[in-house]
Amino acid sequence: MTLTLSVHPKLSLKKPTKANPLPHLVFFADSEGTLLGNVADDHAKRAEQLIAKSGFKGELGAAVSDHALDTDGVSITVMGAGKLDKLAGNIQKLGKATYKTLKNQRSAAICWGDVICQKHFSQFVLALLNANYRFDRHFSKKSDADALQTVQLINTKDSLADYEAALALTEATFKGQSFARDLANEAPNVLNPSTLAKEAKKLAKAYGDKLEVSVLGEKEMTKLGMGCFMSVSQGSDQEGKLIVIEYFGKTKKTKKAKLASPIALVGKGITFDTGGISLKPGAGMDEMKFDMGGAAAMLGATKAICEAGIEIDLVTVIAAAENMPSGKATRPGDIVTAMNGTSVEILNTDAEGRLVLCDALCYVQDNYQPRTIIDAATLTGACVIALGSVRSAVYSNDEDTLFALEAAGEYTNDLLWQMPLDDDYAAQLKSNFADLQNIGGREGGSITAACFLKHFIKEGQAWAHLDIAGTASLSGADKGATGRPVPMLVQFLKSQAV
Ligand code: BES
Ligand code: MN
Ligand code: ZN
């Protein structure tokens, strides 16, 4: 069920009809019980009375409702926004809680008044939309959809046009994020490198005037000398694919047109990671279907950019393979050669993400002159230990790229944390038998993985690597794909359109 959202400078209640019932009004109160936003409306007075009479404390996410239908038929809810000085970090929690409170109403009007700026408005709306996300395609009986269909957003701090633009970008972001979540949540017997490539082709159909999608198979990749990619893919019966999507947002797309110094997005697309011959333990292995979370995020961001019509040139490269043990699989000790001639001794076949990525990084540098390259990968368990599921790790050799990514992370609350790339860490990748080995030991596991990738970045090429192993999916009762870091990426790409 899609929600229809609209922004308004003030509340106007039309005579209710069956098709258009009166909206349920939502106000916000802080932990002092003070109504937020100077909402100039009679109903705000009722909200204040409701707070006073109920002794509502305004705890974050709590709600008190008044269905006093004897007055004018309008029912209202006051949502607790918690402590005001903590609100900036709690907007998404509040968005989710607001959705939960409203889901059984057909129509709602959310009255923020003059307290919410565009940044927090965007975070709030995206959280509200994400709370409405379901992945239920494999259930034989679908549960009933929530009642909520239309939401009016009443805001007065910035101009209406600003909120309208923020809403449009947020809705585009949500489409991309949902796409990423759908791809990553899909079962690994359904989503393999070939079906992932089909999804990319579908994007080309939907946004054909600006997109060009091409897919390389294993024959072509072998010919190009992508020995590292092939060493991962060769153990699987599923053919590996390199998916290349060109988005012409600035350069006009014609038959012969070439992208002009595009931003490059590169995603790890391991559709299932068993570990290969270095087999993973069984417990929780199902979650390795999320090992294409980097690919999903890059495809999601690309879709969002198409939806929003952002004026940049972009090339998205997805390294899609399945990591399986078999008679054809790579052995620990095997030595292979990447597209740029680097020889790699594979000491652990479970460190496969860096192997598919290094060839994708070579490919994108050989075929484009990227302004900057961003790669995203569920690369290491060590990153999960270091940063948990709150922040994604970012590594970069370029200050401009790094700052823009961090700023986008702050703007969307899809947060990053910078990690180091010192050469002294790279020393852990020294092999006795080849130019590099594919693991650097237990110490600094996320860092040495990033150093491995850096080895394939040409001198002077701006680049950032995102290790999203902890943030792309959740475990336990909330098991599922988050669609992170699509919000950060969309904001970053928008910031690059100048
Ligand atoms: N896909 C995993 C990393 C991962 C672990 C993602 C947990 C999400 C949650 C990656 O391919 C992997 O297996 N990495 C190994 C590297 C090691 C062998 C150097 C790891 O982190 O254990
Ligand atoms: Mn692995
Ligand atoms: Zn993996």
PDB file of C-alpha atoms in Angstrom, residues 258-447:
ATOM      1  CA  LYS A 258      29.839   9.203 -23.201  1.00  0.00           C
ATOM      2  CA  LEU A 259      29.471  10.070 -19.529  1.00  0.00           C
ATOM      3  CA  ALA A 260      31.495  13.141 -18.544  1.00  0.00           C
ATOM      4  CA  SER A 261      33.674  12.369 -15.491  1.00  0.00           C
ATOM      5  CA  PRO A 262      30.851  10.547 -13.738  1.00  0.00           C
ATOM      6  CA  ILE A 263      30.640   9.624 -10.100  1.00  0.00           C
ATOM      7  CA  ALA A 264      31.148   5.870  -9.892  1.00  0.00           C
ATOM      8  CA  LEU A 265      29.229   3.616  -7.511  1.00  0.00           C
ATOM      9  CA  VAL A 266      30.557   0.088  -7.037  1.00  0.00           C
ATOM     10  CA  GLY A 267      28.621  -2.532  -5.078  1.00  0.00           C
ATOM     11  CA  LYS A 268      29.517  -5.942  -3.646  1.00  0.00           C
ATOM     12  CA  GLY A 269      26.851  -8.304  -4.930  1.00  0.00           C
ATOM     13  CA  ILE A 270      27.541 -11.690  -3.347  1.00  0.00           C
ATOM     14  CA  THR A 271      24.043 -13.146  -3.642  1.00  0.00           C
ATOM     15  CA  PHE A 272      25.004 -15.822  -1.123  1.00  0.00           C
ATOM     16  CA  ASP A 273      28.217 -16.199   0.851  1.00  0.00           C
ATOM     17  CA  THR A 274      28.799 -19.716   2.172  1.00  0.00           C
ATOM     18  CA  GLY A 275      32.472 -18.843   2.682  1.00  0.00           C
ATOM     19  CA  GLY A 276      33.416 -21.256  -0.130  1.00  0.00           C
ATOM     20  CA  ILE A 277      35.966 -23.967   0.795  1.00  0.00           C
ATOM     21  CA  SER A 278      36.701 -21.892   3.942  1.00  0.00           C
ATOM     22  CA  LEU A 279      33.099 -22.738   4.828  1.00  0.00           C
ATOM     23  CA  LYS A 280      31.257 -20.597   7.352  1.00  0.00           C
ATOM     24  CA  PRO A 281      29.698 -22.166  10.463  1.00  0.00           C
ATOM     25  CA  GLY A 282      26.031 -23.083  10.006  1.00  0.00           C
ATOM     26  CA  ALA A 283      24.415 -20.845  12.616  1.00  0.00           C
ATOM     27  CA  GLY A 284      22.963 -17.731  11.037  1.00  0.00           C
ATOM     28  CA  MET A 285      24.333 -18.547   7.606  1.00  0.00           C
ATOM     29  CA  ASP A 286      20.949 -17.652   6.068  1.00  0.00           C
ATOM     30  CA  GLU A 287      21.852 -14.016   6.734  1.00  0.00           C
ATOM     31  CA  MET A 288      24.561 -14.278   4.099  1.00  0.00           C
ATOM     32  CA  LYS A 289      21.787 -13.709   1.558  1.00  0.00           C
ATOM     33  CA  PHE A 290      22.259 -10.065   2.661  1.00  0.00           C
ATOM     34  CA  ASP A 291      25.817 -10.169   1.308  1.00  0.00           C
ATOM     35  CA  MET A 292      24.639  -8.282  -1.774  1.00  0.00           C
ATOM     36  CA  GLY A 293      23.624  -5.356   0.444  1.00  0.00           C
ATOM     37  CA  GLY A 294      26.243  -3.104  -1.172  1.00  0.00           C
ATOM     38  CA  ALA A 295      24.891  -3.919  -4.627  1.00  0.00           C
ATOM     39  CA  ALA A 296      21.321  -3.403  -3.417  1.00  0.00           C
ATOM     40  CA  ALA A 297      22.211   0.002  -1.964  1.00  0.00           C
ATOM     41  CA  MET A 298      23.952   1.139  -5.150  1.00  0.00           C
ATOM     42  CA  LEU A 299      21.033  -0.025  -7.307  1.00  0.00           C
ATOM     43  CA  GLY A 300      18.613   1.625  -4.886  1.00  0.00           C
ATOM     44  CA  ALA A 301      20.524   4.899  -4.952  1.00  0.00           C
ATOM     45  CA  THR A 302      20.635   4.747  -8.749  1.00  0.00           C
ATOM     46  CA  LYS A 303      16.878   4.234  -8.899  1.00  0.00           C
ATOM     47  CA  ALA A 304      16.318   7.149  -6.514  1.00  0.00           C
ATOM     48  CA  ILE A 305      18.531   9.400  -8.641  1.00  0.00           C
ATOM     49  CA  CYS A 306      16.490   8.452 -11.719  1.00  0.00           C
ATOM     50  CA  GLU A 307      13.242   9.148  -9.830  1.00  0.00           C
ATOM     51  CA  ALA A 308      14.460  12.511  -8.607  1.00  0.00           C
ATOM     52  CA  GLY A 309      16.100  13.403 -11.943  1.00  0.00           C
ATOM     53  CA  ILE A 310      19.320  14.562 -10.278  1.00  0.00           C
ATOM     54  CA  GLU A 311      21.579  16.340 -12.765  1.00  0.00           C
ATOM     55  CA  ILE A 312      24.789  14.340 -12.537  1.00  0.00           C
ATOM     56  CA  ASP A 313      26.458  11.673 -14.614  1.00  0.00           C
ATOM     57  CA  LEU A 314      26.713   8.396 -12.780  1.00  0.00           C
ATOM     58  CA  VAL A 315      28.056   4.943 -13.481  1.00  0.00           C
ATOM     59  CA  THR A 316      27.036   2.060 -11.228  1.00  0.00           C
ATOM     60  CA  VAL A 317      28.979  -1.187 -11.351  1.00  0.00           C
ATOM     61  CA  ILE A 318      27.744  -4.284  -9.547  1.00  0.00           C
ATOM     62  CA  ALA A 319      30.024  -7.274  -9.000  1.00  0.00           C
ATOM     63  CA  ALA A 320      27.524 -10.119  -8.699  1.00  0.00           C
ATOM     64  CA  ALA A 321      28.588 -13.647  -7.820  1.00  0.00           C
ATOM     65  CA  GLU A 322      27.738 -16.511  -5.517  1.00  0.00           C
ATOM     66  CA  ASN A 323      30.425 -17.864  -3.154  1.00  0.00           C
ATOM     67  CA  MET A 324      30.010 -21.644  -3.050  1.00  0.00           C
ATOM     68  CA  PRO A 325      32.176 -24.677  -2.221  1.00  0.00           C
ATOM     69  CA  SER A 326      32.437 -27.235  -5.017  1.00  0.00           C
ATOM     70  CA  GLY A 327      34.952 -29.255  -7.037  1.00  0.00           C
ATOM     71  CA  LYS A 328      35.529 -26.138  -9.094  1.00  0.00           C
ATOM     72  CA  ALA A 329      35.918 -23.812  -6.148  1.00  0.00           C
ATOM     73  CA  THR A 330      39.090 -21.929  -5.285  1.00  0.00           C
ATOM     74  CA  ARG A 331      41.325 -23.551  -2.653  1.00  0.00           C
ATOM     75  CA  PRO A 332      43.162 -21.686   0.092  1.00  0.00           C
ATOM     76  CA  GLY A 333      46.651 -21.285  -1.359  1.00  0.00           C
ATOM     77  CA  ASP A 334      45.471 -20.648  -4.929  1.00  0.00           C
ATOM     78  CA  ILE A 335      47.095 -17.672  -6.630  1.00  0.00           C
ATOM     79  CA  VAL A 336      45.096 -15.609  -9.124  1.00  0.00           C
ATOM     80  CA  THR A 337      45.642 -12.379 -11.045  1.00  0.00           C
ATOM     81  CA  ALA A 338      43.420  -9.300 -11.028  1.00  0.00           C
ATOM     82  CA  MET A 339      42.566  -7.203 -14.078  1.00  0.00           C
ATOM     83  CA  ASN A 340      45.393  -4.743 -13.287  1.00  0.00           C
ATOM     84  CA  GLY A 341      47.997  -7.510 -13.114  1.00  0.00           C
ATOM     85  CA  THR A 342      48.236  -7.786  -9.319  1.00  0.00           C
ATOM     86  CA  SER A 343      48.708 -11.385  -8.200  1.00  0.00           C
ATOM     87  CA  VAL A 344      46.742 -12.438  -5.121  1.00  0.00           C
ATOM     88  CA  GLU A 345      47.274 -15.443  -2.902  1.00  0.00           C
ATOM     89  CA  ILE A 346      43.912 -16.553  -1.596  1.00  0.00           C
ATOM     90  CA  LEU A 347      44.421 -17.740   1.965  1.00  0.00           C
ATOM     91  CA  ASN A 348      40.763 -17.701   2.929  1.00  0.00           C
ATOM     92  CA  THR A 349      37.990 -18.118   0.385  1.00  0.00           C
ATOM     93  CA  ASP A 350      35.590 -16.392   2.785  1.00  0.00           C
ATOM     94  CA  ALA A 351      37.367 -13.079   2.159  1.00  0.00           C
ATOM     95  CA  GLU A 352      35.657 -13.004  -1.244  1.00  0.00           C
ATOM     96  CA  GLY A 353      34.098  -9.538  -1.267  1.00  0.00           C
ATOM     97  CA  ARG A 354      37.427  -7.766  -1.803  1.00  0.00           C
ATOM     98  CA  LEU A 355      38.182 -10.189  -4.644  1.00  0.00           C
ATOM     99  CA  VAL A 356      35.083  -9.399  -6.676  1.00  0.00           C
ATOM    100  CA  LEU A 357      35.382  -5.697  -5.836  1.00  0.00           C
ATOM    101  CA  CYS A 358      39.019  -5.269  -6.854  1.00  0.00           C
ATOM    102  CA  ASP A 359      38.263  -6.301 -10.428  1.00  0.00           C
ATOM    103  CA  ALA A 360      35.157  -4.107 -10.510  1.00  0.00           C
ATOM    104  CA  LEU A 361      37.296  -1.172  -9.307  1.00  0.00           C
ATOM    105  CA  CYS A 362      39.851  -1.856 -12.060  1.00  0.00           C
ATOM    106  CA  TYR A 363      37.059  -2.054 -14.625  1.00  0.00           C
ATOM    107  CA  VAL A 364      35.479   1.256 -13.688  1.00  0.00           C
ATOM    108  CA  GLN A 365      38.838   3.065 -13.716  1.00  0.00           C
ATOM    109  CA  ASP A 366      39.800   1.573 -17.091  1.00  0.00           C
ATOM    110  CA  ASN A 367      36.524   2.450 -18.784  1.00  0.00           C
ATOM    111  CA  TYR A 368      35.543   5.800 -17.223  1.00  0.00           C
ATOM    112  CA  GLN A 369      37.359   8.737 -15.723  1.00  0.00           C
ATOM    113  CA  PRO A 370      35.408   8.862 -12.478  1.00  0.00           C
ATOM    114  CA  ARG A 371      35.356  12.138 -10.573  1.00  0.00           C
ATOM    115  CA  THR A 372      35.244   9.963  -7.479  1.00  0.00           C
ATOM    116  CA  ILE A 373      34.480   6.320  -6.767  1.00  0.00           C
ATOM    117  CA  ILE A 374      32.305   5.142  -3.881  1.00  0.00           C
ATOM    118  CA  ASP A 375      32.117   1.447  -3.135  1.00  0.00           C
ATOM    119  CA  ALA A 376      29.782  -0.196  -0.650  1.00  0.00           C
ATOM    120  CA  ALA A 377      30.175  -3.702   0.697  1.00  0.00           C
ATOM    121  CA  THR A 378      29.086  -5.963   3.520  1.00  0.00           C
ATOM    122  CA  LEU A 379      32.777  -6.653   3.700  1.00  0.00           C
ATOM    123  CA  THR A 380      33.838  -7.764   7.173  1.00  0.00           C
ATOM    124  CA  GLY A 381      32.547  -9.207  10.417  1.00  0.00           C
ATOM    125  CA  ALA A 382      35.264  -7.104  12.049  1.00  0.00           C
ATOM    126  CA  CYS A 383      33.361  -3.956  11.063  1.00  0.00           C
ATOM    127  CA  VAL A 384      30.278  -5.259  12.869  1.00  0.00           C
ATOM    128  CA  ILE A 385      32.418  -5.713  15.988  1.00  0.00           C
ATOM    129  CA  ALA A 386      33.933  -2.236  15.647  1.00  0.00           C
ATOM    130  CA  LEU A 387      30.855  -0.118  14.898  1.00  0.00           C
ATOM    131  CA  GLY A 388      27.805  -2.330  15.448  1.00  0.00           C
ATOM    132  CA  SER A 389      24.661  -1.433  13.529  1.00  0.00           C
ATOM    133  CA  VAL A 390      24.661   2.324  14.215  1.00  0.00           C
ATOM    134  CA  ARG A 391      27.295   3.689  11.842  1.00  0.00           C
ATOM    135  CA  SER A 392      28.781   2.429   8.588  1.00  0.00           C
ATOM    136  CA  ALA A 393      32.570   2.597   8.277  1.00  0.00           C
ATOM    137  CA  VAL A 394      33.987   5.008   5.722  1.00  0.00           C
ATOM    138  CA  TYR A 395      37.536   4.910   4.376  1.00  0.00           C
ATOM    139  CA  SER A 396      38.764   7.482   1.904  1.00  0.00           C
ATOM    140  CA  ASN A 397      41.875   8.849   0.211  1.00  0.00           C
ATOM    141  CA  ASP A 398      40.124  12.139  -0.642  1.00  0.00           C
ATOM    142  CA  GLU A 399      38.974  14.844   1.766  1.00  0.00           C
ATOM    143  CA  ASP A 400      36.288  16.305  -0.493  1.00  0.00           C
ATOM    144  CA  THR A 401      34.653  12.942  -1.014  1.00  0.00           C
ATOM    145  CA  LEU A 402      34.935  12.080   2.671  1.00  0.00           C
ATOM    146  CA  PHE A 403      33.456  15.360   3.915  1.00  0.00           C
ATOM    147  CA  ALA A 404      30.599  15.251   1.429  1.00  0.00           C
ATOM    148  CA  LEU A 405      29.762  11.687   2.438  1.00  0.00           C
ATOM    149  CA  GLU A 406      29.919  12.512   6.141  1.00  0.00           C
ATOM    150  CA  ALA A 407      27.750  15.602   5.665  1.00  0.00           C
ATOM    151  CA  ALA A 408      25.185  13.529   3.761  1.00  0.00           C
ATOM    152  CA  GLY A 409      25.276  10.969   6.557  1.00  0.00           C
ATOM    153  CA  GLU A 410      24.577  13.659   9.144  1.00  0.00           C
ATOM    154  CA  TYR A 411      21.800  15.202   7.042  1.00  0.00           C
ATOM    155  CA  THR A 412      19.957  11.903   6.734  1.00  0.00           C
ATOM    156  CA  ASN A 413      21.030  10.452  10.102  1.00  0.00           C
ATOM    157  CA  ASP A 414      22.368   7.541   8.044  1.00  0.00           C
ATOM    158  CA  LEU A 415      25.649   7.892   9.858  1.00  0.00           C
ATOM    159  CA  LEU A 416      29.259   7.127   8.973  1.00  0.00           C
ATOM    160  CA  TRP A 417      32.441   6.882  10.971  1.00  0.00           C
ATOM    161  CA  GLN A 418      35.858   7.462   9.454  1.00  0.00           C
ATOM    162  CA  MET A 419      38.402   4.674   9.756  1.00  0.00           C
ATOM    163  CA  PRO A 420      42.146   4.758   8.964  1.00  0.00           C
ATOM    164  CA  LEU A 421      44.053   3.619   5.867  1.00  0.00           C
ATOM    165  CA  ASP A 422      47.671   3.826   7.067  1.00  0.00           C
ATOM    166  CA  ASP A 423      50.240   1.910   5.046  1.00  0.00           C
ATOM    167  CA  ASP A 424      51.309   0.168   8.247  1.00  0.00           C
ATOM    168  CA  TYR A 425      48.005  -1.723   8.157  1.00  0.00           C
ATOM    169  CA  ALA A 426      48.553  -2.647   4.508  1.00  0.00           C
ATOM    170  CA  ALA A 427      51.772  -4.398   5.565  1.00  0.00           C
ATOM    171  CA  GLN A 428      49.556  -7.176   7.006  1.00  0.00           C
ATOM    172  CA  LEU A 429      48.638  -8.118   3.412  1.00  0.00           C
ATOM    173  CA  LYS A 430      52.182  -9.075   2.428  1.00  0.00           C
ATOM    174  CA  SER A 431      52.365 -12.574   0.961  1.00  0.00           C
ATOM    175  CA  ASN A 432      55.335 -14.917   0.657  1.00  0.00           C
ATOM    176  CA  PHE A 433      54.120 -16.111  -2.731  1.00  0.00           C
ATOM    177  CA  ALA A 434      52.284 -13.258  -4.499  1.00  0.00           C
ATOM    178  CA  ASP A 435      51.918  -9.472  -4.623  1.00  0.00           C
ATOM    179  CA  LEU A 436      49.176  -9.584  -2.005  1.00  0.00           C
ATOM    180  CA  GLN A 437      47.336 -12.064   0.152  1.00  0.00           C
ATOM    181  CA  ASN A 438      43.588 -11.690   0.578  1.00  0.00           C
ATOM    182  CA  ILE A 439      43.508 -11.637   4.388  1.00  0.00           C
ATOM    183  CA  GLY A 440      45.393  -9.578   6.933  1.00  0.00           C
ATOM    184  CA  GLY A 441      44.782 -11.542  10.118  1.00  0.00           C
ATOM    185  CA  ARG A 442      42.383 -10.859  12.979  1.00  0.00           C
ATOM    186  CA  GLU A 443      43.751  -7.467  13.940  1.00  0.00           C
ATOM    187  CA  GLY A 444      42.003  -4.531  12.269  1.00  0.00           C
ATOM    188  CA  GLY A 445      40.058  -6.797   9.929  1.00  0.00           C
ATOM    189  CA  SER A 446      37.870  -4.092   8.417  1.00  0.00           C
ATOM    190  CA  ILE A 447      40.900  -1.843   7.918  1.00  0.00           C
TER     191      ILE A 447
END
